[in-house]
Amino acid sequence: MSATACCISINLPRPNYCGERSNRVLLRKFVRCSVASDLALSSGLGGGDGNDFPEGRISADCVVVGGGISGLCTAQALATRHASSVPEVLVTEARDRVGGNIVTMEREGYLWEEGPNSFQPSDAVLSMAVDSGLKDDLVFGDPNAPRFVLWDGKLRPVPSKPTDLPFFDLMSFGGKLRAGFGAIGIRPPPPGHEETVEEFVRRNLGDEVFERLIEPFCSGVYAGDPSKLSMKAAFGKVWRLEENGGSIIGGTFKALQERNKNPKPMQDPTSRSLPKPKGQTVGSFKKGLAMFPRAIFSRLGNKVKLSWKLTAIKKRDGFGYALMYETPEGMVSVETKSVVLTVPSYVASTLLNPLSNEAADALLKFYYPPVAAVSISYPKEAIRRECLIDGELKGFGQLHPRSQGVETLGTIYSSSLFPNRAPPGKVLLLSYIGGATNTEMLSKSKSDLVDAVDRDLRKMLINSNAVEPLPIGVRVWPRAIPQFLIGHLDHLERARGALSKGGFKGLFLGGNYVSGVALGRCVEGAYETAAEVSNFLATYAYN
């Protein structure tokens, strides 16, 4: 789940996921036809504790564990791009729905998100959307819509293009000058150790850039503490600019030169038909982000098994794995040549502990702080006049530095960002609260969270005498976004190395703690993992 800056980047009834009923009917028929209690699995499953003789047995080339966006996109990529090398793919999800933290709700003219809110429209995301049949359902925000940061009691626009830099009032002239000198390399050299985001930005671009831009951005994307986040792990592309070019500007020029010398190979012909959003913007779908996992679920059909809880992974003699599941139809065993774990790292740790204590221990090092998504609505006249543009609330949203005396991390202007998100005359606002610097929010009730959001908004966006807000949806995520802290990449490499040393070939780690927390990075990571699985099976399984 990615929080506020994904646009800049509770317990309500479950949405009716299309195809779920038919999927379960097919599942029951499939398992009944697969009952083979008189057949034992191959050796290596243990000492005959009863699980060696399951009620059902299924085989696959790859099992993707986890039906969130990472798992579904991995399976979709395997099915669309690697079907010849990975013909049989299975996705298993412990819950009774797909989508993971993507939750879209709709009621009484409101359409709102209770997890991530949008995505950066990269080629990877657009390709996956088109392959899933959603090309005509894509919607994009206005690239000219402003983004704001709260500073000294006022919402100040963030520069959206280089020509804005001399004129925006979020930073002083001295702060801009310091940032410019630092960007070209007039700043202290790298310290020789893994830097936090705060250390890197203060050293390269100065205090004002950090305090007024990057700190709120970190709160928005990671709900994290930039004094603990690793620059290399969390913002690797920017970190590599200085590493490769000696400075941020030097690295940018070098990257452009290398791109011109080594242009990308001709893309897949289907990419030519991808939508081409104008400018820097974000995307969603007409009926919200949940259309994405539902569409993939519908395409994959009976390849997706819901309410399947993985209880054990056992290495088979020779090659492959046996996975034991608790399902609505009883215990089922799946024999597979490869496994992709896209579940959260703490779940993967539990599953891998019987195989590798070292890998399991490394995966427990990742921290997931709590975050609440709070959607509330006001009448349009509740918006302060100075916050209106041409009489309307326009913009992507706003971010709130921790130093500005507000509790919320930021607010997305949901009804301004995408069409048909609120009834006429109403404004729908999605605020995030919590994160690594405010774990105490877990002790608050839903009404307390609504009150906290309303109290903050009345300090800068909503008239102090406005009517009480209408609570639309409150979702609390006790473990929301993995934090890419100092040592993150080392822990991940340690887990992978332990699996490799233990002989667990064909067992892959995926998900947002591997690829990155933004939805777009999850999709890109899914394509990368699918390619790894395909290469693995082509190299090992079919020799």
Short mmCIF file of N, CA and C in Angstrom, two decimals, residues 4 11 142 212 304 309 315 341 372 430 461 467 491 506:
data_model
loop_
_atom_site.label_atom_id
_atom_site.label_comp_id
_atom_site.label_asym_id
_atom_site.label_seq_id
_atom_site.Cartn_x
_atom_site.Cartn_y
_atom_site.Cartn_z
N THR A 4 -0.21 8.81 0.74
CA THR A 4 -0.68 10.04 0.13
C THR A 4 0.02 10.43 -1.14
N ASN A 11 -15.10 -1.30 8.66
CA ASN A 11 -15.56 -2.62 8.23
C ASN A 11 -16.88 -2.45 7.48
N ASP A 142 -5.61 15.45 -14.18
CA ASP A 142 -5.16 16.60 -14.96
C ASP A 142 -3.69 16.86 -14.64
N ARG A 212 10.84 20.81 3.65
CA ARG A 212 9.63 21.31 3.02
C ARG A 212 9.15 20.49 1.83
N VAL A 304 -7.02 -19.10 -10.28
CA VAL A 304 -6.97 -18.42 -8.99
C VAL A 304 -7.83 -19.18 -7.99
N LYS A 309 -5.47 -21.50 2.27
CA LYS A 309 -4.44 -21.11 3.23
C LYS A 309 -3.26 -22.06 3.15
N LYS A 315 10.22 -29.27 0.27
CA LYS A 315 11.04 -29.53 -0.92
C LYS A 315 10.93 -31.00 -1.29
N LEU A 341 6.52 -16.34 -3.70
CA LEU A 341 5.84 -15.85 -2.50
C LEU A 341 5.67 -14.34 -2.60
N ALA A 372 -4.10 4.59 8.68
CA ALA A 372 -5.54 4.61 8.48
C ALA A 372 -5.87 5.49 7.28
N LEU A 430 -9.73 12.23 0.85
CA LEU A 430 -9.13 11.04 1.44
C LEU A 430 -7.86 11.45 2.18
N LEU A 461 -7.76 24.13 4.96
CA LEU A 461 -8.54 23.89 3.75
C LEU A 461 -10.03 24.15 3.95
N VAL A 467 -20.05 22.99 8.30
CA VAL A 467 -20.82 21.89 8.90
C VAL A 467 -19.91 20.70 9.18
N HIS A 491 19.25 -7.21 4.17
CA HIS A 491 18.35 -8.24 4.71
C HIS A 491 17.72 -9.04 3.57
N GLY A 506 14.24 -22.23 -7.46
CA GLY A 506 12.86 -22.14 -7.92
C GLY A 506 11.92 -21.56 -6.90
#
